[in-house]
CSV table of C-alpha atoms in Angstrom, one decimal:
chain,number,residue,atom,x,y,z
B,164,UNK,CA,109.4,-37.2,-139.1
B,165,UNK,CA,106.2,-35.4,-138.0
B,166,UNK,CA,106.9,-32.4,-138.4
B,167,UNK,CA,110.2,-30.3,-140.9
B,168,UNK,CA,111.6,-28.1,-137.7
B,169,UNK,CA,113.1,-25.3,-138.8
B,170,UNK,CA,112.5,-25.7,-142.8
B,171,UNK,CA,110.0,-24.8,-144.8
B,172,UNK,CA,108.2,-27.8,-146.8
B,173,UNK,CA,105.7,-27.5,-149.6
B,174,UNK,CA,104.0,-29.5,-151.9
B,175,UNK,CA,104.8,-29.6,-155.4
B,176,UNK,CA,103.7,-30.5,-159.3
B,177,UNK,CA,105.8,-30.6,-162.4
B,178,UNK,CA,104.9,-31.3,-165.6
B,179,UNK,CA,106.6,-31.0,-169.3
B,180,UNK,CA,104.0,-28.7,-170.5
B,181,UNK,CA,100.4,-29.6,-172.3
B,182,UNK,CA,99.5,-33.4,-172.0
B,183,UNK,CA,99.5,-35.6,-175.4
B,184,UNK,CA,96.7,-36.3,-177.2
B,185,UNK,CA,97.4,-40.2,-178.9
B,186,UNK,CA,94.6,-42.1,-181.6
B,187,UNK,CA,94.8,-45.5,-180.1
B,188,UNK,CA,96.0,-47.6,-176.7
B,189,UNK,CA,99.6,-49.7,-178.6
B,190,UNK,CA,101.1,-46.5,-179.2
B,191,UNK,CA,99.6,-44.9,-175.8
B,192,UNK,CA,102.0,-47.9,-174.3
B,193,UNK,CA,104.9,-46.7,-176.5
B,194,UNK,CA,104.5,-43.1,-175.3
B,195,UNK,CA,103.8,-44.0,-172.0
B,196,UNK,CA,106.9,-45.0,-170.8
B,197,UNK,CA,108.8,-42.1,-173.5
B,198,UNK,CA,107.7,-39.8,-171.5
B,199,UNK,CA,107.8,-41.3,-168.9
B,200,UNK,CA,111.4,-41.3,-168.7
B,201,UNK,CA,111.2,-37.8,-170.1
B,202,UNK,CA,109.1,-35.9,-167.2
B,203,UNK,CA,112.1,-38.5,-164.9
B,204,UNK,CA,114.7,-36.8,-166.9
B,205,UNK,CA,113.9,-33.1,-167.2
B,206,UNK,CA,112.8,-34.0,-163.0
B,207,UNK,CA,115.9,-35.0,-162.2
B,208,UNK,CA,117.9,-32.5,-164.3
B,209,UNK,CA,115.9,-29.8,-162.3
B,210,UNK,CA,116.8,-30.6,-158.6
B,211,UNK,CA,120.5,-31.6,-159.6
B,212,UNK,CA,120.7,-27.9,-160.7
B,213,UNK,CA,123.1,-25.2,-159.2
B,214,UNK,CA,119.4,-23.6,-158.3
B,215,UNK,CA,117.9,-26.4,-156.5
B,216,UNK,CA,121.2,-27.3,-154.0
B,217,UNK,CA,121.9,-24.0,-153.1
B,218,UNK,CA,118.1,-23.4,-151.8
B,219,UNK,CA,116.9,-27.8,-151.1
B,220,UNK,CA,117.9,-29.4,-148.2
B,221,UNK,CA,115.6,-32.5,-149.3
B,222,UNK,CA,112.5,-33.9,-151.3
B,223,UNK,CA,110.6,-37.1,-151.8
B,224,UNK,CA,108.9,-37.4,-155.3
B,225,UNK,CA,107.1,-39.8,-157.5
B,226,UNK,CA,106.8,-39.2,-161.1
B,227,UNK,CA,103.2,-40.4,-162.3
B,228,UNK,CA,102.2,-40.3,-166.2
B,229,UNK,CA,98.3,-40.0,-166.2
B,230,UNK,CA,96.0,-42.2,-168.9
B,231,UNK,CA,92.7,-40.8,-169.7
B,232,UNK,CA,90.5,-42.3,-172.3
B,233,UNK,CA,88.4,-39.4,-174.5
B,234,UNK,CA,85.2,-38.9,-175.3
B,235,UNK,CA,86.4,-40.1,-179.0
B,236,UNK,CA,88.1,-42.8,-178.0
B,237,UNK,CA,91.7,-40.8,-177.7
B,238,UNK,CA,93.6,-40.6,-175.0
B,239,UNK,CA,95.7,-38.3,-173.5
B,240,UNK,CA,99.1,-38.8,-171.2
B,241,UNK,CA,99.9,-36.0,-168.7
B,242,UNK,CA,103.1,-37.0,-167.4
B,243,UNK,CA,103.8,-35.2,-164.2
B,244,UNK,CA,106.0,-35.3,-160.5
B,245,UNK,CA,104.2,-35.0,-157.3
B,246,UNK,CA,106.9,-33.7,-154.4
B,247,UNK,CA,107.5,-32.8,-150.6
B,248,UNK,CA,110.4,-30.2,-150.6
B,249,UNK,CA,112.1,-29.2,-147.6
B,250,UNK,CA,114.0,-25.9,-148.1
B,251,UNK,CA,114.5,-22.4,-146.5
B,252,UNK,CA,112.7,-19.3,-147.3
B,253,UNK,CA,110.7,-18.5,-150.2
B,254,UNK,CA,112.1,-19.2,-153.8
B,255,UNK,CA,110.3,-19.0,-157.3
B,256,UNK,CA,109.7,-22.4,-157.9
B,257,UNK,CA,108.1,-22.1,-161.0
B,258,UNK,CA,110.7,-19.4,-163.0
B,259,UNK,CA,113.2,-22.3,-161.6
B,260,UNK,CA,112.0,-24.9,-162.8
B,261,UNK,CA,110.8,-23.2,-166.4
B,262,UNK,CA,114.2,-21.7,-167.0
B,263,UNK,CA,115.2,-25.6,-167.3
B,264,UNK,CA,113.2,-27.4,-169.1
B,265,UNK,CA,110.2,-27.7,-167.4
B,266,UNK,CA,106.9,-27.0,-168.4
B,267,UNK,CA,104.6,-24.3,-167.9
B,268,UNK,CA,102.4,-25.6,-164.5
B,269,UNK,CA,104.0,-26.0,-161.6
B,270,UNK,CA,101.8,-26.0,-158.8
B,271,UNK,CA,103.4,-25.0,-155.0
B,272,UNK,CA,101.8,-24.8,-151.8
B,273,UNK,CA,103.2,-24.4,-148.6
B,274,UNK,CA,102.3,-27.5,-145.6
B,275,UNK,CA,102.2,-25.7,-142.6
B,276,UNK,CA,102.1,-28.3,-139.4
B,277,UNK,CA,102.7,-32.3,-139.7
B,278,UNK,CA,104.2,-33.4,-142.7
B,279,UNK,CA,101.7,-37.1,-142.4
B,280,UNK,CA,99.1,-36.4,-145.0
B,281,UNK,CA,100.9,-34.4,-147.8
B,282,UNK,CA,103.8,-37.6,-147.3
B,283,UNK,CA,100.7,-39.9,-147.7
B,284,UNK,CA,99.6,-38.0,-150.7
B,285,UNK,CA,102.8,-38.1,-152.2
B,286,UNK,CA,102.8,-42.3,-151.6
B,287,UNK,CA,99.1,-43.0,-152.9
B,288,UNK,CA,100.2,-41.8,-156.3
B,289,UNK,CA,104.0,-44.0,-155.8
B,290,UNK,CA,101.9,-46.9,-154.8
B,291,UNK,CA,98.6,-46.7,-157.3
B,292,UNK,CA,98.2,-50.0,-158.8
B,293,UNK,CA,100.8,-51.6,-156.7
B,294,UNK,CA,101.4,-55.2,-157.4
B,295,UNK,CA,98.6,-54.6,-160.7
B,296,UNK,CA,100.7,-54.8,-164.0
B,297,UNK,CA,98.1,-52.7,-165.9
B,298,UNK,CA,99.6,-50.1,-164.2
B,299,UNK,CA,103.1,-50.4,-166.0
B,300,UNK,CA,105.7,-50.3,-163.1
B,301,UNK,CA,104.3,-46.6,-162.0
B,302,UNK,CA,105.1,-47.7,-157.8
B,303,UNK,CA,108.7,-48.4,-158.8
B,304,UNK,CA,108.6,-44.0,-158.9
B,305,UNK,CA,108.7,-44.0,-155.2
B,306,UNK,CA,112.2,-42.2,-154.0
B,307,UNK,CA,113.5,-39.0,-152.8
B,308,UNK,CA,116.3,-37.5,-151.7
B,309,UNK,CA,117.2,-36.0,-148.2
B,310,UNK,CA,120.8,-34.1,-147.3
B,311,UNK,CA,119.0,-33.5,-143.5
B,312,UNK,CA,117.7,-34.8,-140.9
B,313,UNK,CA,114.5,-33.6,-139.8
């Protein structure tokens, strides 16, 4: 859709909390998948909640675990979700997310006008490393749920 006529659309980022720092790559690989599943499970719990279902008409999201090598050689893992959310009215997504087990960093920005740029922004994360096995299947996490036609 080019525009969400009659709806408010916003760009969201959700986390589990602070990033986790690990000491070596083997631990990072193991924790990557665990954190990915924890993030996906926590976000799915949130979007299945009655609070969400009563306020949101649809969303498109991707789960990402950003992996950064620090100067001391340790590896920082930061699980988060990028989402476009279609809703009517203004809601406190941050408070609702924290009450349902997500971290204290929730970013919500209203999308005004066309949806193409925000959709491309989400797809950038969903398709990051497509075809590159070093990206550990991140591109499989593009997904979404809509209950209305836009």
